[in-house]
Structures are given as C-alpha cells and as structure tokens.
mmCIF file with all atom_site columns, C-alpha atoms in Angstrom:
data_model
loop_
_atom_site.group_PDB
_atom_site.id
_atom_site.type_symbol
_atom_site.label_atom_id
_atom_site.label_alt_id
_atom_site.label_comp_id
_atom_site.label_asym_id
_atom_site.label_entity_id
_atom_site.label_seq_id
_atom_site.pdbx_PDB_ins_code
_atom_site.Cartn_x
_atom_site.Cartn_y
_atom_site.Cartn_z
_atom_site.occupancy
_atom_site.B_iso_or_equiv
_atom_site.pdbx_formal_charge
_atom_site.auth_seq_id
_atom_site.auth_comp_id
_atom_site.auth_asym_id
_atom_site.auth_atom_id
_atom_site.pdbx_PDB_model_num
ATOM 1   C CA . MET Z 1 1   ? 160.753 100.969 139.268 1.00 59.00 ? 1   MET Z CA 1
ATOM 2   C CA . GLY Z 1 2   ? 159.714 104.071 140.994 1.00 60.00 ? 2   GLY Z CA 1
ATOM 3   C CA . ASN Z 1 3   ? 156.769 105.601 139.180 1.00 68.00 ? 3   ASN Z CA 1
ATOM 4   C CA . ARG Z 1 4   ? 157.549 104.100 135.842 1.00 69.00 ? 4   ARG Z CA 1
ATOM 5   C CA . ILE Z 1 5   ? 155.160 101.650 134.383 1.00 74.00 ? 5   ILE Z CA 1
ATOM 6   C CA . TYR Z 1 6   ? 156.894 100.676 131.137 1.00 70.00 ? 6   TYR Z CA 1
ATOM 7   C CA . GLY Z 1 7   ? 160.528 100.716 130.257 1.00 64.00 ? 7   GLY Z CA 1
ATOM 8   C CA . CYS Z 1 8   ? 160.816 101.044 126.530 1.00 61.00 ? 8   CYS Z CA 1
ATOM 9   C CA . ASP Z 1 9   ? 161.590 104.745 126.487 1.00 60.00 ? 9   ASP Z CA 1
ATOM 10  C CA . ASP Z 1 10  ? 164.430 104.207 128.859 1.00 66.00 ? 10  ASP Z CA 1
ATOM 11  C CA . CYS Z 1 11  ? 165.827 101.440 126.859 1.00 67.00 ? 11  CYS Z CA 1
ATOM 12  C CA . GLN Z 1 12  ? 165.523 103.607 123.716 1.00 66.00 ? 12  GLN Z CA 1
ATOM 13  C CA . LEU Z 1 13  ? 167.558 106.341 125.320 1.00 70.00 ? 13  LEU Z CA 1
ATOM 14  C CA . ILE Z 1 14  ? 170.467 104.032 126.130 1.00 68.00 ? 14  ILE Z CA 1
ATOM 15  C CA . CYS Z 1 15  ? 170.338 101.662 123.257 1.00 71.00 ? 15  CYS Z CA 1
ATOM 16  C CA . PRO Z 1 16  ? 173.778 101.964 121.390 1.00 75.00 ? 16  PRO Z CA 1
ATOM 17  C CA . TRP Z 1 17  ? 171.993 101.067 118.084 1.00 71.00 ? 17  TRP Z CA 1
ATOM 18  C CA . ASN Z 1 18  ? 169.811 104.186 118.384 1.00 70.00 ? 18  ASN Z CA 1
ATOM 19  C CA . LYS Z 1 19  ? 172.802 106.425 117.654 1.00 73.00 ? 19  LYS Z CA 1
ATOM 20  C CA . PHE Z 1 20  ? 172.318 105.265 114.076 1.00 78.00 ? 20  PHE Z CA 1
ATOM 21  C CA . ALA Z 1 21  ? 168.628 106.045 113.980 1.00 76.00 ? 21  ALA Z CA 1
ATOM 22  C CA . ASN Z 1 22  ? 167.140 108.940 111.964 1.00 79.00 ? 22  ASN Z CA 1
ATOM 23  C CA . TYR Z 1 23  ? 163.948 110.792 112.574 1.00 78.00 ? 23  TYR Z CA 1
ATOM 24  C CA . THR Z 1 24  ? 161.197 109.861 110.126 1.00 80.00 ? 24  THR Z CA 1
ATOM 25  C CA . ASN Z 1 25  ? 158.066 111.529 108.780 1.00 85.00 ? 25  ASN Z CA 1
ATOM 26  C CA . GLU Z 1 26  ? 156.209 108.285 109.172 1.00 83.00 ? 26  GLU Z CA 1
ATOM 27  C CA . LYS Z 1 27  ? 153.334 108.956 111.476 1.00 78.00 ? 27  LYS Z CA 1
ATOM 28  C CA . ASP Z 1 28  ? 153.266 105.545 113.136 1.00 73.00 ? 28  ASP Z CA 1
ATOM 29  C CA . PHE Z 1 29  ? 156.803 106.426 114.669 1.00 71.00 ? 29  PHE Z CA 1
ATOM 30  C CA . HIS Z 1 30  ? 155.812 109.959 115.996 1.00 69.00 ? 30  HIS Z CA 1
ATOM 31  C CA . PRO Z 1 31  ? 155.489 110.399 119.789 1.00 65.00 ? 31  PRO Z CA 1
ATOM 32  C CA . ARG Z 1 32  ? 152.109 109.795 121.136 1.00 63.00 ? 32  ARG Z CA 1
ATOM 33  C CA . HIS Z 1 33  ? 151.596 112.736 123.397 1.00 56.00 ? 33  HIS Z CA 1
ATOM 34  C CA . ALA Z 1 34  ? 148.456 111.340 124.965 1.00 62.00 ? 34  ALA Z CA 1
ATOM 35  C CA . LEU Z 1 35  ? 150.719 108.646 126.585 1.00 64.00 ? 35  LEU Z CA 1
ATOM 36  C CA . ALA Z 1 36  ? 153.527 111.142 127.672 1.00 63.00 ? 36  ALA Z CA 1
ATOM 37  C CA . ALA Z 1 37  ? 153.457 111.776 131.411 1.00 66.00 ? 37  ALA Z CA 1
ATOM 38  C CA . PRO Z 1 38  ? 149.767 110.937 132.088 1.00 78.00 ? 38  PRO Z CA 1
ATOM 39  C CA . ALA Z 1 39  ? 148.523 110.768 135.633 1.00 89.00 ? 39  ALA Z CA 1
ATOM 40  C CA . LEU Z 1 40  ? 148.943 107.257 137.079 1.00 92.00 ? 40  LEU Z CA 1
ATOM 41  C CA . LEU Z 1 41  ? 145.484 107.384 138.672 1.00 95.00 ? 41  LEU Z CA 1
ATOM 42  C CA . GLU Z 1 42  ? 144.003 108.150 135.250 1.00 94.00 ? 42  GLU Z CA 1
ATOM 43  C CA . LEU Z 1 43  ? 145.780 105.156 133.739 1.00 93.00 ? 43  LEU Z CA 1
ATOM 44  C CA . PHE Z 1 44  ? 144.840 102.832 136.574 1.00 96.00 ? 44  PHE Z CA 1
ATOM 45  C CA . ALA Z 1 45  ? 141.175 103.646 136.062 1.00 96.00 ? 45  ALA Z CA 1
ATOM 46  C CA . TRP Z 1 46  ? 141.236 102.538 132.493 1.00 96.00 ? 46  TRP Z CA 1
ATOM 47  C CA . THR Z 1 47  ? 139.090 99.598  131.518 1.00 96.00 ? 47  THR Z CA 1
ATOM 48  C CA . GLU Z 1 48  ? 140.584 96.831  129.408 1.00 97.00 ? 48  GLU Z CA 1
ATOM 49  C CA . GLU Z 1 49  ? 138.668 98.240  126.366 1.00 97.00 ? 49  GLU Z CA 1
ATOM 50  C CA . GLU Z 1 50  ? 140.274 101.679 127.043 1.00 94.00 ? 50  GLU Z CA 1
ATOM 51  C CA . PHE Z 1 51  ? 143.671 100.070 127.394 1.00 94.00 ? 51  PHE Z CA 1
ATOM 52  C CA . LEU Z 1 52  ? 143.293 98.298  124.064 1.00 94.00 ? 52  LEU Z CA 1
ATOM 53  C CA . ARG Z 1 53  ? 142.016 101.255 122.297 1.00 92.00 ? 53  ARG Z CA 1
ATOM 54  C CA . LYS Z 1 54  ? 144.498 103.864 123.634 1.00 88.00 ? 54  LYS Z CA 1
ATOM 55  C CA . THR Z 1 55  ? 147.581 101.617 123.188 1.00 87.00 ? 55  THR Z CA 1
ATOM 56  C CA . GLU Z 1 56  ? 146.637 100.451 119.715 1.00 86.00 ? 56  GLU Z CA 1
ATOM 57  C CA . GLY Z 1 57  ? 149.619 100.250 117.475 1.00 80.00 ? 57  GLY Z CA 1
ATOM 58  C CA . SER Z 1 58  ? 151.879 100.831 120.506 1.00 80.00 ? 58  SER Z CA 1
ATOM 59  C CA . ALA Z 1 59  ? 154.496 98.454  122.010 1.00 79.00 ? 59  ALA Z CA 1
ATOM 60  C CA . ILE Z 1 60  ? 153.023 99.084  125.386 1.00 84.00 ? 60  ILE Z CA 1
ATOM 61  C CA . ARG Z 1 61  ? 150.056 96.858  124.427 1.00 88.00 ? 61  ARG Z CA 1
ATOM 62  C CA . ARG Z 1 62  ? 152.410 93.811  124.424 1.00 88.00 ? 62  ARG Z CA 1
ATOM 63  C CA . ILE Z 1 63  ? 152.392 93.569  128.243 1.00 90.00 ? 63  ILE Z CA 1
ATOM 64  C CA . GLY Z 1 64  ? 148.655 93.202  128.310 1.00 95.00 ? 64  GLY Z CA 1
ATOM 65  C CA . TYR Z 1 65  ? 146.080 94.708  130.539 1.00 97.00 ? 65  TYR Z CA 1
ATOM 66  C CA . GLU Z 1 66  ? 146.775 92.537  133.568 1.00 97.00 ? 66  GLU Z CA 1
ATOM 67  C CA . CYS Z 1 67  ? 150.537 93.470  133.676 1.00 95.00 ? 67  CYS Z CA 1
ATOM 68  C CA . TRP Z 1 68  ? 149.661 97.094  132.898 1.00 95.00 ? 68  TRP Z CA 1
ATOM 69  C CA . LEU Z 1 69  ? 147.554 97.197  136.127 1.00 97.00 ? 69  LEU Z CA 1
ATOM 70  C CA . ARG Z 1 70  ? 150.297 95.377  138.080 1.00 96.00 ? 70  ARG Z CA 1
ATOM 71  C CA . ASN Z 1 71  ? 152.896 97.876  136.999 1.00 93.00 ? 71  ASN Z CA 1
ATOM 72  C CA . ILE Z 1 72  ? 150.737 100.870 137.827 1.00 95.00 ? 72  ILE Z CA 1
ATOM 73  C CA . ALA Z 1 73  ? 149.875 99.350  141.232 1.00 97.00 ? 73  ALA Z CA 1
ATOM 74  C CA . VAL Z 1 74  ? 153.619 99.169  142.065 1.00 95.00 ? 74  VAL Z CA 1
ATOM 75  C CA . ALA Z 1 75  ? 154.192 102.754 140.822 1.00 93.00 ? 75  ALA Z CA 1
ATOM 76  C CA . LEU Z 1 76  ? 151.223 103.813 143.034 1.00 96.00 ? 76  LEU Z CA 1
ATOM 77  C CA . GLY Z 1 77  ? 152.669 101.906 145.975 1.00 96.00 ? 77  GLY Z CA 1
ATOM 78  C CA . ASN Z 1 78  ? 156.032 103.711 145.439 1.00 94.00 ? 78  ASN Z CA 1
ATOM 79  C CA . ALA Z 1 79  ? 154.269 107.132 145.415 1.00 93.00 ? 79  ALA Z CA 1
ATOM 80  C CA . PRO Z 1 80  ? 153.977 109.316 148.501 1.00 93.00 ? 80  PRO Z CA 1
ATOM 81  C CA . HIS Z 1 81  ? 150.975 108.586 150.820 1.00 95.00 ? 81  HIS Z CA 1
ATOM 82  C CA . ASP Z 1 82  ? 147.847 109.871 149.279 1.00 95.00 ? 82  ASP Z CA 1
ATOM 83  C CA . ASP Z 1 83  ? 144.127 109.235 150.078 1.00 96.00 ? 83  ASP Z CA 1
ATOM 84  C CA . GLU Z 1 84  ? 143.164 109.299 146.432 1.00 97.00 ? 84  GLU Z CA 1
ATOM 85  C CA . ILE Z 1 85  ? 145.647 106.551 145.690 1.00 97.00 ? 85  ILE Z CA 1
ATOM 86  C CA . ILE Z 1 86  ? 144.398 104.461 148.495 1.00 97.00 ? 86  ILE Z CA 1
ATOM 87  C CA . ARG Z 1 87  ? 140.845 104.803 147.100 1.00 97.00 ? 87  ARG Z CA 1
ATOM 88  C CA . ALA Z 1 88  ? 141.949 103.770 143.612 1.00 98.00 ? 88  ALA Z CA 1
ATOM 89  C CA . LEU Z 1 89  ? 143.884 100.765 144.881 1.00 98.00 ? 89  LEU Z CA 1
ATOM 90  C CA . LYS Z 1 90  ? 140.966 99.650  147.052 1.00 98.00 ? 90  LYS Z CA 1
ATOM 91  C CA . GLN Z 1 91  ? 138.732 99.652  143.977 1.00 97.00 ? 91  GLN Z CA 1
ATOM 92  C CA . ARG Z 1 92  ? 141.021 97.005  142.516 1.00 97.00 ? 92  ARG Z CA 1
ATOM 93  C CA . LEU Z 1 93  ? 141.200 94.655  145.537 1.00 97.00 ? 93  LEU Z CA 1
ATOM 94  C CA . GLN Z 1 94  ? 138.618 92.312  144.128 1.00 97.00 ? 94  GLN Z CA 1
ATOM 95  C CA . HIS Z 1 95  ? 140.161 92.373  140.578 1.00 97.00 ? 95  HIS Z CA 1
ATOM 96  C CA . PRO Z 1 96  ? 139.742 88.845  138.938 1.00 97.00 ? 96  PRO Z CA 1
ATOM 97  C CA . SER Z 1 97  ? 143.527 88.560  138.462 1.00 98.00 ? 97  SER Z CA 1
ATOM 98  C CA . ALA Z 1 98  ? 145.499 87.108  141.469 1.00 98.00 ? 98  ALA Z CA 1
ATOM 99  C CA . LEU Z 1 99  ? 148.548 88.979  140.052 1.00 98.00 ? 99  LEU Z CA 1
ATOM 100 C CA . VAL Z 1 100 ? 146.799 92.370  140.075 1.00 98.00 ? 100 VAL Z CA 1
ATOM 101 C CA . ARG Z 1 101 ? 145.291 91.753  143.614 1.00 98.00 ? 101 ARG Z CA 1
ATOM 102 C CA . GLU Z 1 102 ? 148.737 90.732  145.050 1.00 98.00 ? 102 GLU Z CA 1
ATOM 103 C CA . HIS Z 1 103 ? 150.339 93.894  143.718 1.00 98.00 ? 103 HIS Z CA 1
ATOM 104 C CA . VAL Z 1 104 ? 147.405 96.085  144.777 1.00 98.00 ? 104 VAL Z CA 1
ATOM 105 C CA . GLU Z 1 105 ? 147.723 94.647  148.277 1.00 98.00 ? 105 GLU Z CA 1
ATOM 106 C CA . TRP Z 1 106 ? 151.438 95.385  148.286 1.00 97.00 ? 106 TRP Z CA 1
ATOM 107 C CA . ALA Z 1 107 ? 150.793 98.916  147.131 1.00 97.00 ? 107 ALA Z CA 1
ATOM 108 C CA . LEU Z 1 108 ? 148.261 99.569  149.865 1.00 97.00 ? 108 LEU Z CA 1
ATOM 109 C CA . GLY Z 1 109 ? 150.816 98.211  152.387 1.00 97.00 ? 109 GLY Z CA 1
ATOM 110 C CA . GLN Z 1 110 ? 153.325 100.781 151.075 1.00 96.00 ? 110 GLN Z CA 1
ATOM 111 C CA . GLN Z 1 111 ? 150.804 103.520 151.172 1.00 96.00 ? 111 GLN Z CA 1
ATOM 112 C CA . PHE Z 1 112 ? 150.023 102.786 154.934 1.00 91.00 ? 112 PHE Z CA 1
ATOM 113 C CA . ARG Z 1 113 ? 153.657 102.210 155.866 1.00 86.00 ? 113 ARG Z CA 1
ATOM 114 C CA . VAL Z 1 114 ? 155.134 104.699 158.440 1.00 66.00 ? 114 VAL Z CA 1
ATOM 115 C CA . ASP Z 1 115 ? 158.910 105.446 158.050 1.00 61.00 ? 115 ASP Z CA 1
#
C-alpha cells in the first residue's frame, strides 16, 4: 500500500478496457487537481463534512470516511519517522471507530519502530 490511500487510479492505468477509452469534454470526467498528490497530513485532518464535500461526485466517496481515515493511517505508518505524523496520529487515538483506532495504533507503532 505504501503511501497510497485509494487505488482507482492504478486500476485505471492497467485496465485493458481503457485502451478503448476516449477523452471527453464532459466536466464530470476531468481530473480533480485538488485531489492530485495532496499532503497525507492535510487529508488526515479532514472532518467527515470536509471529506463529503471535497469528494462529492468522486468514486473516492464510496469507501466512506471511516475507511478513508484507516487508509491514510496505514499510509502514514508506512512513511518515514516524522514528529508531525506522530502528533496527527495521536489526535485520532480516541476516534469513535475501532477500525480507525486500530490502524492509528499500528501506524504509531510503525513510526516508533527502530530498524
């Protein structure tokens, strides 16, 4: 998974059916540059309302806010040790979702791991 939080772009790149696809002028299918290579810490700080607003009309929204936070926690755990990442993860330790808490704890363990 590395630092990836959502896999649709990778799937689109390797999908054999996409060799038949044509570019379109339809705005709904244009790239959303606000979601291209954003900082993980910025995304991890989004509230659920921000997640819903900023992913409106995007397939990303299908995973839901809880899985969004889980995926970002994993990506942050895979990142090089960083005090800012540790602070952000600690802020989510009391998240209402057990799924999110479990992955935040894992990510913190990764951040403190000594190789």
